[in-house]
Coordinates of C-alpha atoms in Angstrom, one line a residue:
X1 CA 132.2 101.6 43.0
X2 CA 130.6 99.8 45.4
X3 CA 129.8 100.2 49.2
X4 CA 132.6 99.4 51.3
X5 CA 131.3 96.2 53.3
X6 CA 129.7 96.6 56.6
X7 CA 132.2 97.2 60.0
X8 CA 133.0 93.3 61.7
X9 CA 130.8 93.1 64.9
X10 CA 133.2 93.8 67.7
X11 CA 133.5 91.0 69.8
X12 CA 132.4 90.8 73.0
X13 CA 134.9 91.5 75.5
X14 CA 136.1 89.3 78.5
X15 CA 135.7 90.9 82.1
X16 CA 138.5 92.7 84.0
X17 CA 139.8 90.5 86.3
X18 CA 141.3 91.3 90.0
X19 CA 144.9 90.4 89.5
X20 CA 145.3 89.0 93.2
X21 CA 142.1 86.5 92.6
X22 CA 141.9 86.5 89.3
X23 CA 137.8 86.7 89.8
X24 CA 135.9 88.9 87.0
X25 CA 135.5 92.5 88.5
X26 CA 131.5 92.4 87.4
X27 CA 129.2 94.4 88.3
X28 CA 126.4 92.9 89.8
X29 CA 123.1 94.9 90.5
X30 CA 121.9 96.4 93.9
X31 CA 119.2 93.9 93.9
X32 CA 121.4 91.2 94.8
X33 CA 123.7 91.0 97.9
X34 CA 126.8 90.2 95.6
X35 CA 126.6 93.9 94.8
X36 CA 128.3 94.4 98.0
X37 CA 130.9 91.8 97.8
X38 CA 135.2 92.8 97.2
X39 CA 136.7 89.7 94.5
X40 CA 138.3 88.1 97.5
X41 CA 134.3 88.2 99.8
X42 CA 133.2 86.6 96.1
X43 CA 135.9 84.2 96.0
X44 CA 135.0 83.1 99.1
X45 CA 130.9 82.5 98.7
X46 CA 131.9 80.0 95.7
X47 CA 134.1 78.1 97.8
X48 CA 131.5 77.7 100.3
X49 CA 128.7 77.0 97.3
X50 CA 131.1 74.2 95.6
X51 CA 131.1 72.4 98.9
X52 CA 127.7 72.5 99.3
X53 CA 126.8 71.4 96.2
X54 CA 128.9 68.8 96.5
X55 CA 127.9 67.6 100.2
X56 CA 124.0 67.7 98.2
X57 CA 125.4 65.7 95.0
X58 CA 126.2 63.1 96.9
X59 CA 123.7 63.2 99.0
X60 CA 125.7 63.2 102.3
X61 CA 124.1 62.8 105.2
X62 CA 125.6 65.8 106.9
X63 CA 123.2 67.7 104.9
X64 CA 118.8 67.2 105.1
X65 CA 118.1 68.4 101.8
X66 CA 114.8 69.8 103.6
X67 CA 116.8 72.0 106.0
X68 CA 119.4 73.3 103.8
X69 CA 116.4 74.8 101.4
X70 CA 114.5 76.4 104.3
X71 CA 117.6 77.6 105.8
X72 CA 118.7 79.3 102.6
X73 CA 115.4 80.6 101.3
X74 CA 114.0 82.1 104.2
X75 CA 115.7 85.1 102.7
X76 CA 117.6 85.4 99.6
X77 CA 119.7 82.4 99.6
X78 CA 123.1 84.1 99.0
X79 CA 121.7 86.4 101.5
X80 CA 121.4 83.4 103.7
X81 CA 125.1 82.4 103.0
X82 CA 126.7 85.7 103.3
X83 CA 125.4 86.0 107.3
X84 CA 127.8 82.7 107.8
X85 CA 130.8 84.0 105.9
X86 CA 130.4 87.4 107.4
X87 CA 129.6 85.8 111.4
X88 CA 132.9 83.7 110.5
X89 CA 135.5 86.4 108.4
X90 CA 135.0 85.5 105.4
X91 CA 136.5 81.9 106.1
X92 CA 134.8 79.7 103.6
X93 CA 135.6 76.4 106.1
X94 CA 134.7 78.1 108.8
X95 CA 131.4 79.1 107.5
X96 CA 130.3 75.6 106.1
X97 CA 131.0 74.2 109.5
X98 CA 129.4 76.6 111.4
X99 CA 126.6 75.8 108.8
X100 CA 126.3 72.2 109.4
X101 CA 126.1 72.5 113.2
X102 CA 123.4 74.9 112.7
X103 CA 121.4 72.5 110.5
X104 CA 121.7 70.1 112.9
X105 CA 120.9 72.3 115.8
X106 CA 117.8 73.2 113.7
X107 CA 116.9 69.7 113.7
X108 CA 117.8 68.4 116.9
X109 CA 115.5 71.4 118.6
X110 CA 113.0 70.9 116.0
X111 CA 112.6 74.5 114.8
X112 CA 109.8 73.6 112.0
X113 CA 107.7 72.4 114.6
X114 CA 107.7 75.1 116.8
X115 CA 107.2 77.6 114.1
X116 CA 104.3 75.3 113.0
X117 CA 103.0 76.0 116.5
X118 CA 103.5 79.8 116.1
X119 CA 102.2 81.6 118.6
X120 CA 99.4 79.3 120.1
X121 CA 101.9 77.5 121.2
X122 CA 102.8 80.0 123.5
X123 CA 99.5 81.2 124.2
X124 CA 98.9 77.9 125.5
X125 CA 102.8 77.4 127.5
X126 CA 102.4 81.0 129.0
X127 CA 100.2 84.3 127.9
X128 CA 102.4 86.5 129.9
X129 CA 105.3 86.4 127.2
X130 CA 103.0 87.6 124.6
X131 CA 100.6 89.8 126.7
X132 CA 103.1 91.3 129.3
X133 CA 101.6 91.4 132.9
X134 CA 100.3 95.1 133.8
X135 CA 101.6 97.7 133.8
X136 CA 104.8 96.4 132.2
X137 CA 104.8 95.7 128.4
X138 CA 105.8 91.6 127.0
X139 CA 109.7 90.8 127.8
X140 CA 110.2 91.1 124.0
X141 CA 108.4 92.4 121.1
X142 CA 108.5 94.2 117.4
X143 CA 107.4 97.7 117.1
X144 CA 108.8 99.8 114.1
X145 CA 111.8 100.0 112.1
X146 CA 114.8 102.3 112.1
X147 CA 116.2 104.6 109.4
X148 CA 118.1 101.8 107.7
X149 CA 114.4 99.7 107.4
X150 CA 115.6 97.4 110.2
X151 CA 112.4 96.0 112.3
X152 CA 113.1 97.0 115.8
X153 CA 112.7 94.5 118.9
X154 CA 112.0 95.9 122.0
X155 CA 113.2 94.0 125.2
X156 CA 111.9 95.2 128.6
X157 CA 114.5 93.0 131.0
X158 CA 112.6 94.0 133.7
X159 CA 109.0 91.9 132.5
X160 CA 110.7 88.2 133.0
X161 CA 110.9 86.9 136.3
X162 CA 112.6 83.4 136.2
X163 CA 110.1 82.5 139.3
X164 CA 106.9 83.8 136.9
X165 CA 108.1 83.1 133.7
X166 CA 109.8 79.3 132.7
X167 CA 113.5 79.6 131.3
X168 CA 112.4 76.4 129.0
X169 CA 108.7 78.4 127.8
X170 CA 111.0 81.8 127.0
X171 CA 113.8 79.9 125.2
X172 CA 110.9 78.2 122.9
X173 CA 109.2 81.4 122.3
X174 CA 112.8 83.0 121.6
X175 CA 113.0 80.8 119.1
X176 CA 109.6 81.1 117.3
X177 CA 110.4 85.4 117.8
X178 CA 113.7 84.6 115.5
X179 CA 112.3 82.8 112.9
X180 CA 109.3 85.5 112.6
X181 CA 112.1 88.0 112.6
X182 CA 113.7 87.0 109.8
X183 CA 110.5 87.4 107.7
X184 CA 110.9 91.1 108.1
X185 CA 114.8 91.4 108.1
X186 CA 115.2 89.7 104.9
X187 CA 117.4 91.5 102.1
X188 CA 117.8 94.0 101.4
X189 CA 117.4 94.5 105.1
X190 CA 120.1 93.2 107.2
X191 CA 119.7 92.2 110.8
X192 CA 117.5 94.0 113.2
X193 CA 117.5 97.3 115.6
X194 CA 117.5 95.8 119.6
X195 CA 116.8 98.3 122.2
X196 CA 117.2 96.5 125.5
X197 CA 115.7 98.5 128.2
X198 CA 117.4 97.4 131.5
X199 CA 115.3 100.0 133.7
X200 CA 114.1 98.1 136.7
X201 CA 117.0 95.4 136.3
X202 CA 117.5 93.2 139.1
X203 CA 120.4 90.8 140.3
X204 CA 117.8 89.0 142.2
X205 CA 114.6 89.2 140.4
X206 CA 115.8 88.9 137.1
X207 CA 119.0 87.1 136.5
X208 CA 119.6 84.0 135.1
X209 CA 122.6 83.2 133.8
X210 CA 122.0 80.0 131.6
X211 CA 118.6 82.1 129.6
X212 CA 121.4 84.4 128.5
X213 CA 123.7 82.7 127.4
X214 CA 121.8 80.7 125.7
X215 CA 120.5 83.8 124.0
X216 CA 124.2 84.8 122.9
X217 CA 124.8 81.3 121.9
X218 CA 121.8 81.6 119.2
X219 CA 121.9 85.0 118.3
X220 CA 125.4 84.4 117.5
X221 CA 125.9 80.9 116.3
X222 CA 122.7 79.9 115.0
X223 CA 121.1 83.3 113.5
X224 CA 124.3 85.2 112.7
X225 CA 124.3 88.6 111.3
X226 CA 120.4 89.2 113.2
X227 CA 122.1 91.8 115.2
X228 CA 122.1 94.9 113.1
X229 CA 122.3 97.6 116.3
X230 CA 121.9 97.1 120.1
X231 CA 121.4 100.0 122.3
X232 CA 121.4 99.7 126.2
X233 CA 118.9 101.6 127.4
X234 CA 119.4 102.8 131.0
X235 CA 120.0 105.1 133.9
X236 CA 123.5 105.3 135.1
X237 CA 122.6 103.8 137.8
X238 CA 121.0 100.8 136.3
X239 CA 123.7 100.6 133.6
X240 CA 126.4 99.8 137.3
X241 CA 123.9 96.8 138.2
X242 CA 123.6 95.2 134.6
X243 CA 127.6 96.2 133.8
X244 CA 127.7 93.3 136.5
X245 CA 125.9 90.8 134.2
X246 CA 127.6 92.2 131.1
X247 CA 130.4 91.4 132.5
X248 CA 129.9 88.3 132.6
X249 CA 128.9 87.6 129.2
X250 CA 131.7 89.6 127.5
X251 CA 134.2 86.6 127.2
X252 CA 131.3 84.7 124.8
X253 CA 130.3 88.2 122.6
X254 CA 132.9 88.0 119.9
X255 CA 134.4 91.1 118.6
X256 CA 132.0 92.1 115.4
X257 CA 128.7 91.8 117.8
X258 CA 130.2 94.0 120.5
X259 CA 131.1 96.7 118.1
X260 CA 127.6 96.7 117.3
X261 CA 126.3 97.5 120.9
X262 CA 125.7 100.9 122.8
X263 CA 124.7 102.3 125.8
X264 CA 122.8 105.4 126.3
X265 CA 121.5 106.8 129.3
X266 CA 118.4 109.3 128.5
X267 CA 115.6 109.0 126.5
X268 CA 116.4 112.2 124.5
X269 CA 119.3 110.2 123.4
X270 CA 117.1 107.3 122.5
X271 CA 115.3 109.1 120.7
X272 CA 117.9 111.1 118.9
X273 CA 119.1 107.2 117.7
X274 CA 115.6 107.1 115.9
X275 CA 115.7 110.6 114.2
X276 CA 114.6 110.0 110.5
X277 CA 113.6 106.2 111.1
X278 CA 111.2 105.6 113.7
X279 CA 108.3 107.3 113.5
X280 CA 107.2 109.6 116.3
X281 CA 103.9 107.4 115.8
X282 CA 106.2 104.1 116.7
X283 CA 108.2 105.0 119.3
X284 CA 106.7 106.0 122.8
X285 CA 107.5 109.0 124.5
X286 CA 108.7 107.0 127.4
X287 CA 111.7 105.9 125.2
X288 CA 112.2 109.9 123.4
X289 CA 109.2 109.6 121.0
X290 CA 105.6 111.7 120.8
X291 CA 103.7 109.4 120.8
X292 CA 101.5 108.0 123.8
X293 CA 100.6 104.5 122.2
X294 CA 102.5 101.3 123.4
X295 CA 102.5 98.4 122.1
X296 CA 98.9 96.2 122.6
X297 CA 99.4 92.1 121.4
X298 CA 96.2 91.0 119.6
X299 CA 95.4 87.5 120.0
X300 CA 95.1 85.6 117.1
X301 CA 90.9 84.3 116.1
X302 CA 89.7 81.6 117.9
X303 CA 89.8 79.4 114.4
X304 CA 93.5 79.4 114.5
X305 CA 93.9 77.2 117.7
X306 CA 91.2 75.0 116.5
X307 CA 91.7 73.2 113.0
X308 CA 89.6 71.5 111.8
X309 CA 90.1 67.4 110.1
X310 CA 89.4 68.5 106.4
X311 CA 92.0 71.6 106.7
X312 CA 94.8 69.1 108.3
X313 CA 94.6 66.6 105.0
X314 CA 94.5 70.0 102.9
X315 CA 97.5 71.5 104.8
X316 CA 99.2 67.7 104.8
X317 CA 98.4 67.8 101.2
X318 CA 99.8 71.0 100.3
X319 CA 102.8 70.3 102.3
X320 CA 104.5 67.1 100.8
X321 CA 104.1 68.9 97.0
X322 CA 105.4 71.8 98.3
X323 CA 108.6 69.5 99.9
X324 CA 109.1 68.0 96.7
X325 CA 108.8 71.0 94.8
X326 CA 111.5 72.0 97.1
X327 CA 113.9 69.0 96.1
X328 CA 113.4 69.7 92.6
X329 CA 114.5 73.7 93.2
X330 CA 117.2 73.4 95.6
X331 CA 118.9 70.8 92.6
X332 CA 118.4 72.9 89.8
X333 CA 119.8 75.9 91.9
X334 CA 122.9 74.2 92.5
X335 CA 123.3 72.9 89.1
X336 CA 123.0 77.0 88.1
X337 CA 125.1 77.9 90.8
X338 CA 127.7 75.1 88.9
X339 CA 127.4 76.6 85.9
X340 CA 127.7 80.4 87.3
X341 CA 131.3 79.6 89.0
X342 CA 132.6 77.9 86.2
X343 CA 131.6 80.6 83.8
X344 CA 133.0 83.0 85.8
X345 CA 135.8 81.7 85.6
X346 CA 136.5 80.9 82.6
X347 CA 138.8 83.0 81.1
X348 CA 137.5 82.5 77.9
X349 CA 133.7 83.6 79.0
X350 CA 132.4 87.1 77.9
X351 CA 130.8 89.0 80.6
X352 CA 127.6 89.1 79.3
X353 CA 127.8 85.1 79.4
X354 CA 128.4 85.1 83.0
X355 CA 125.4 87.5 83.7
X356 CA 123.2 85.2 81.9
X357 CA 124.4 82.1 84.1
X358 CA 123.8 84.7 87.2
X359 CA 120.0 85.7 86.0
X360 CA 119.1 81.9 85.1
X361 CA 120.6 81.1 88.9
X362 CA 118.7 84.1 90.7
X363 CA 115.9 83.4 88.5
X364 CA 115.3 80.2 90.5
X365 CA 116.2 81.7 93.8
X366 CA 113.0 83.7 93.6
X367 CA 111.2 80.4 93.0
X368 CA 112.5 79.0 96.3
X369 CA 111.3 82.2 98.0
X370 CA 107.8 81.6 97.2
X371 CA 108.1 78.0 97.6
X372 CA 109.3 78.1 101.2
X373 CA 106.4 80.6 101.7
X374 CA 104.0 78.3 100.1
X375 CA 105.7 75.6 102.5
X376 CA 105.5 77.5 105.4
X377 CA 101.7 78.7 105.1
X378 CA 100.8 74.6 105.1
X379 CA 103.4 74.2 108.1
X380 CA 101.5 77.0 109.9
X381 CA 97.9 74.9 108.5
X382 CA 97.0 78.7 107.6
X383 CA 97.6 80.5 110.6
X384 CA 99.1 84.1 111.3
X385 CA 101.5 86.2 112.8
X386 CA 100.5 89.2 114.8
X387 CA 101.5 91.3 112.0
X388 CA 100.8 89.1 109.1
X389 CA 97.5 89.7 110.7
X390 CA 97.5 93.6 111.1
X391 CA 99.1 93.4 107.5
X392 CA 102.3 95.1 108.4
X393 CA 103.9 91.9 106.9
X394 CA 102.5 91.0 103.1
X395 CA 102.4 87.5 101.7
X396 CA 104.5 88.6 98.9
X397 CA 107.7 89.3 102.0
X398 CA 107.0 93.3 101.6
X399 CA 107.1 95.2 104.8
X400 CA 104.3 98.1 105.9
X401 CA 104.5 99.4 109.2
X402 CA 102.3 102.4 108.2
X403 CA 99.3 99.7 108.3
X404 CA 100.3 98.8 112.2
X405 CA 98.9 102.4 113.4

């Protein structure tokens, strides 16, 4: 008799789908931010990707095809998204507009230059912000990270004077500080760790209304989701004089930033916020840590504020095929990101069909990573970041503190 014939391949199966969406309940890995996403948080990224791919189809001139790819691969693209959905509930409309007026913000206050200029500009505006002016530390700086990997900013409220210190010269550094920030709070990261020390806080010396909310107009508008934690940092009799100011700015904090903000009142309790994170090395035992080393700014080599006319036609160079290299990966990334939706859902599409359309898309999302590095290295015309520098901050994106000590 002969062999009964071989068992029929099962076919593969469609995905489960969430009966209220009707969005294939996938699994996506931990390496990507969709991981973290419910159907109805998924439902809403591909609304806001279908408009923007169509706004780039068109070519519609709400949209600078330039911006939109630095804007979305400074991190992980969907990354990059997910911070406007999250700032705005989820609200796919709501998040493209709030989008749009950022790219235009972008534009109008000409963010690529400034981070272009780095931080000779600044060294050249005003020292003091980088430097601090003895004994008291810079008004703002990165030192460490947090259990959770989050770089955290120190802000010493009592180092700017408005009378020392420009409001115009800070809010240009401020800006420049963001945009180095993100290259260290990229996912998996998300946002950064802000202890605001408000020791020494004056109503006199050091208040200016318009500086902050211009900061809380930023922070929360135009680089949403930066904020991972805040802690106040303060006697309790310090904390009465800036609960004036506070109170002030409370009307334009909108409820998901204030949850994130805390006050504390000793430095044991600082330091007990730090306990498995921060290093003892990292944080100062002025703020709860052991260790006696603050902060010191290194000024970048003397070759940085000097380049010369054959690296300018090298950078120039490197720049425009690095800009259309761009183009050509922000289109083929939409085109996947096409394909990925409508494979999803399909409810004809196996699942293993709609993880290939996903790896193809993230595939090229990696590309636009290095390209916008690539892009930004001829931007810069070669120069560094204090801790691109002290190699804390790889070229490759990967963090280090260790190396900072």
């Amino acid at each position: 008799m002969a062999p009964p014939p071989p068992p029929l391949p099962l076919p593969l199966s469609s995905p489960s789908r969430d009966p209220l969406t009707n969005m294939p309940t996938l699994t996506y890995p931990p390496s990507t931010p969709l991981s973290k996403l419910s159907p109805t948080e998924l439902t809403s990224l591909h609304s806001l990707l279908t408009e923007l791919a169509r706004l780039h189809s068109t070519a519609d001139p709400a949209i600078n095809p330039l911006d939109l790819f630095l804007l979305l691969s400074s991190d992980h693209p969907d990354a990059s998204l997910l911070k406007f959905l999250r700032a705005r509930s989820y609200s796919a409309p709501n998040g493209l507009k709030q989008m749009l007026q950022t790219l235009a913000w972008r534009r109008q206050v000409g963010i690529l230059e400034l981070s272009g200029q780095g931080e000779s500009g600044v060294l050249l505006d005003c020292p003091e912000i980088l430097y601090g002016s003895t004994p008291d530390p810079p008004v703002g700086y990165i030192w460490g990270q947090d259990a959770l990997h989050r770089p955290v900013v120190w802000i010493v409220l009592k180092s700017w004077e408005p009378k020392r210190i420009p409001r115009e010269v800070l809010q240009k550094h401020l800006l420049v500080f963001f945009e180095e920030l993100k290259g260290m709070a990229g996912w998996p990261v998300e946002g950064a760790m802000i202890v605001m020390d408000i020791n020494g806080f004056s109503l006199t010396k050091h208040m200016d209304m318009q500086f902050y909310k211009f900061f809380m107009e930023i922070t929360q508008s135009h680089f949403p989701e930066s904020l991972g934690r805040c802690l106040i940092y303060g006697s309790s009799y310090q904390t009465r004089i800036f609960n004036v100011l506070f109170s002030l700015l409370s009307p334009m904090i909108d409820a998901r930033v204030k949850s994130k903000i805390g006050f504390v009142s000793k430095k044991e309790e600082l330091g007990r916020e730090f306990e498995g994170g921060l290093e003892s090395a990292w944080i100062s035992a002025r703020y709860g840590g052991m260790s006696g080393r603050e902060y010191v700014y290194e000024a970048p080599p003397a070759e940085d504020l000097t380049i010369t006319d054959a690296a300018n036609a090298k950078f120039a160079k490197g720049r425009q095929e690095e800009e259309a290299r761009a183009h050509q990966l922000l289109t083929k990334w939409f085109d996947l990101t096409n394909t990925w939706i409508k494979t999803s859902k399909s409810g004809t599409a196996t699942e293993e069909e709609v993880m290939r359309a996903w790896r193809e898309r993230e595939d090229v999302g990696c590309e636009m990573r290095e390209c916008w590095r690539r892009f930004m290295g001829c931007v810069k015309e070669g120069r560094k970041g204090l801790w691109e520098r002290r190699g804390v901050l790889g070229g490759d994106g990967s963090v280090d503190w260790a190396k900072a000590l």
